[in-house]
Coordinates of C-alpha atoms in Angstrom, one line a residue:
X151 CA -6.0 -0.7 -18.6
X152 CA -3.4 1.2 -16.9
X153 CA -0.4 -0.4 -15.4
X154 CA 2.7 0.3 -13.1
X155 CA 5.1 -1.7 -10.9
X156 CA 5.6 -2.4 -7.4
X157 CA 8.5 -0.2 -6.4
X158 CA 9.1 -1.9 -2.8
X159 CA 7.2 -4.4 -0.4
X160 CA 7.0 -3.8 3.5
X161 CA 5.8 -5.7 6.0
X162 CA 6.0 -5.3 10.2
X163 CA 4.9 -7.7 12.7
X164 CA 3.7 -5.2 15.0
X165 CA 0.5 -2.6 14.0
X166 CA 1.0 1.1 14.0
X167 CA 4.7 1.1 13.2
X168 CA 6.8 1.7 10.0
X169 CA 7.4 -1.1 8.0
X170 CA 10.7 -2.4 6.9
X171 CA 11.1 -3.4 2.9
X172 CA 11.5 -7.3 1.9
X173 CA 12.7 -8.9 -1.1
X174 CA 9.6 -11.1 -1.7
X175 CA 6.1 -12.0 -0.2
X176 CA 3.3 -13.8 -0.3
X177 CA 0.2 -12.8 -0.7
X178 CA -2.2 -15.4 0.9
X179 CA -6.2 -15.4 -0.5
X180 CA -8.6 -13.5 2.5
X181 CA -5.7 -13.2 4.7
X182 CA -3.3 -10.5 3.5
X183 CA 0.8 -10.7 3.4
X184 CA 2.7 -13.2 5.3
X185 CA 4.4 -12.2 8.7
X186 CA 2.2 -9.0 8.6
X187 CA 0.6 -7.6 11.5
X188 CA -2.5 -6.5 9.3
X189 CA -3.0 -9.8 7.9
X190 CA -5.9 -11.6 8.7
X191 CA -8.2 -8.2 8.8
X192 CA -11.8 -8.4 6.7
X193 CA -11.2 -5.4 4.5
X194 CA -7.5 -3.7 5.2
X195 CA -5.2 -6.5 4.5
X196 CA -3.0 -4.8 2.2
X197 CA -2.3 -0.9 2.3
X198 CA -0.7 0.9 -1.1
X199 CA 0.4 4.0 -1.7
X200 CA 1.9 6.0 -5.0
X201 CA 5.8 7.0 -5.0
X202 CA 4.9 9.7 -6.9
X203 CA 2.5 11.0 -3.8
X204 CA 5.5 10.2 -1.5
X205 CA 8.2 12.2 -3.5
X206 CA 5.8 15.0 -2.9
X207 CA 6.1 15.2 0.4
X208 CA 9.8 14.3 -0.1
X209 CA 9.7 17.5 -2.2
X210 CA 8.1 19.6 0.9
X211 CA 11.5 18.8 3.2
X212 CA 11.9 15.4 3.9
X213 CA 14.2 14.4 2.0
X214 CA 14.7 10.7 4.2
X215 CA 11.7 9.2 3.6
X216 CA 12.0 5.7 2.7
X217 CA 10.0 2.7 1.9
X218 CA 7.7 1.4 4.9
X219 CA 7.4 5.2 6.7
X220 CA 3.6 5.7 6.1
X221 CA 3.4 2.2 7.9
X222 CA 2.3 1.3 3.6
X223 CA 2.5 -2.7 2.7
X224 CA 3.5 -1.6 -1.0
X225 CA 4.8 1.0 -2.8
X226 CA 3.4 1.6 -6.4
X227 CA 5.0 3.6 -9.7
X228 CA 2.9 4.3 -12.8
X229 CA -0.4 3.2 -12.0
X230 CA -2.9 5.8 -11.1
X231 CA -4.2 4.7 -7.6
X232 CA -6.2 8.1 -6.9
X233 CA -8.1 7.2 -10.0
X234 CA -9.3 3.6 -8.1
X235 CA -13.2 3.2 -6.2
X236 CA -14.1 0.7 -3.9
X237 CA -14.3 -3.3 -5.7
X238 CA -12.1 -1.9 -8.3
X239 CA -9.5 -5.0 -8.8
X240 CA -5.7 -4.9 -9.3
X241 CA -3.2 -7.5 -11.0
X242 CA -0.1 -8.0 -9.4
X243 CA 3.0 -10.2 -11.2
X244 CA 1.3 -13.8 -12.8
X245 CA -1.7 -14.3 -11.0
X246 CA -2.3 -11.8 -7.2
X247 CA -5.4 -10.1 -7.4
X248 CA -6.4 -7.2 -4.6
X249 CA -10.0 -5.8 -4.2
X250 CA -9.9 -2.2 -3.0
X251 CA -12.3 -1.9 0.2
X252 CA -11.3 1.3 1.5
X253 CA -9.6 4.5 0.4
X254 CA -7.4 6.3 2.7
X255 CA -8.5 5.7 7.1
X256 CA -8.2 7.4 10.2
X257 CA -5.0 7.8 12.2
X258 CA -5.0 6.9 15.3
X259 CA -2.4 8.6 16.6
X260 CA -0.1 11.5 14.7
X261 CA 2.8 9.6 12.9
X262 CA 6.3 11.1 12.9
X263 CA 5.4 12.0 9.2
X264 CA 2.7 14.2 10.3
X265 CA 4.6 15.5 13.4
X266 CA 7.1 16.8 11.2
X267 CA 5.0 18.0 8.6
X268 CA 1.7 18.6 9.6
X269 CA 0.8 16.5 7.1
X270 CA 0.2 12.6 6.4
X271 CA -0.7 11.0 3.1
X272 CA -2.1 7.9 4.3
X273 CA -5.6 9.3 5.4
X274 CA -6.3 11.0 2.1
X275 CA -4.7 8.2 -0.4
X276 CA -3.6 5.1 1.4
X277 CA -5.4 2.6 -0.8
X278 CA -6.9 -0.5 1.3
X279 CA -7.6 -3.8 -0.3
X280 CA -8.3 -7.3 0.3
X281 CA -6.7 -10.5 -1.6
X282 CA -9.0 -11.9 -3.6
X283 CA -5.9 -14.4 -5.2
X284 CA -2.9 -14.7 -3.9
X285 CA 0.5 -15.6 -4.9
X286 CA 4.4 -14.6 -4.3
X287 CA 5.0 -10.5 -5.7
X288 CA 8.1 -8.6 -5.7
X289 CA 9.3 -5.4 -6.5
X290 CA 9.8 -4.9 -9.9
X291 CA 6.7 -7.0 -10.5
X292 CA 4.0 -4.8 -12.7
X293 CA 0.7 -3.6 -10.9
X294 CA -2.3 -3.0 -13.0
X295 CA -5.7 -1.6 -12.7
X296 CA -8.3 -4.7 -14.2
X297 CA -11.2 -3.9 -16.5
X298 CA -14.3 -3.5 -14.8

């Protein structure tokens, strides 16, 4: 079993916008995270993606990135998210569990990321999933890949 934590937790109300970091949320069963504009979607309720992909491109030139830029719900350390398939499962804190239902998507329209870069990471590993049991996380809280 390989396990991480949750490094940060972003959340919008409006779709195709950066996120903005909160202290808590709640993760609500086939629905997605409270006061998210993705909530509510079949199979891309919940969007992660690595910090150690993100200091990457942090490494390339921008520097500024923060939490929430790749439009991301959470931000994961330690756990190997480009090792995940579709209906893998993933623990979060006491009791959240995510079903992955997509691996990286489309983007609609070029993101300032990929305006000033050329480059976005959400299409390649922007890791979709769907809440299979929900429950309150935070950052801090450990994330962990579940035996098949």
């Amino acid at each position: 079993m390989s396990a991480g934590e949750i490094t940060s937790i972003c959340i919008s109300g409006a779709k195709h916008v950066k996120k903005e970091p909160v202290d808590e949320a709640l993760l609500i069963e086939e629905y997605g995270i409270e006061g998210d504009a993705h909530a509510g979607f079949a199979h891309r309720q919940v969007s992660l993606l690595a910090d150690e992909s993100i200091e990457e491109v942090r490494a390339q030139g921008l520097e500024d990135l923060k939490p929430g830029d790749f439009a991301e719900n959470m931000v994961t350390r330690g756990v190997n998210l480009r090792s995940l398939n579709i209906g893998d499962r993933l623990g979060l804190g006491e009791r959240v569990v995510l079903e992955v239902t997509q691996i990286g998507k489309e983007c609609h329209d070029h993101c300032s990321i990929f305006e000033r870069l050329g480059d976005c990471l959400m299409p390649r590993e922007g890791v979709f999933t769907r809440v299979v049991k929900g429950g309150r996380v935070a950052p801090g809280d450990e994330i962990r890949i579940m035996e098949r």
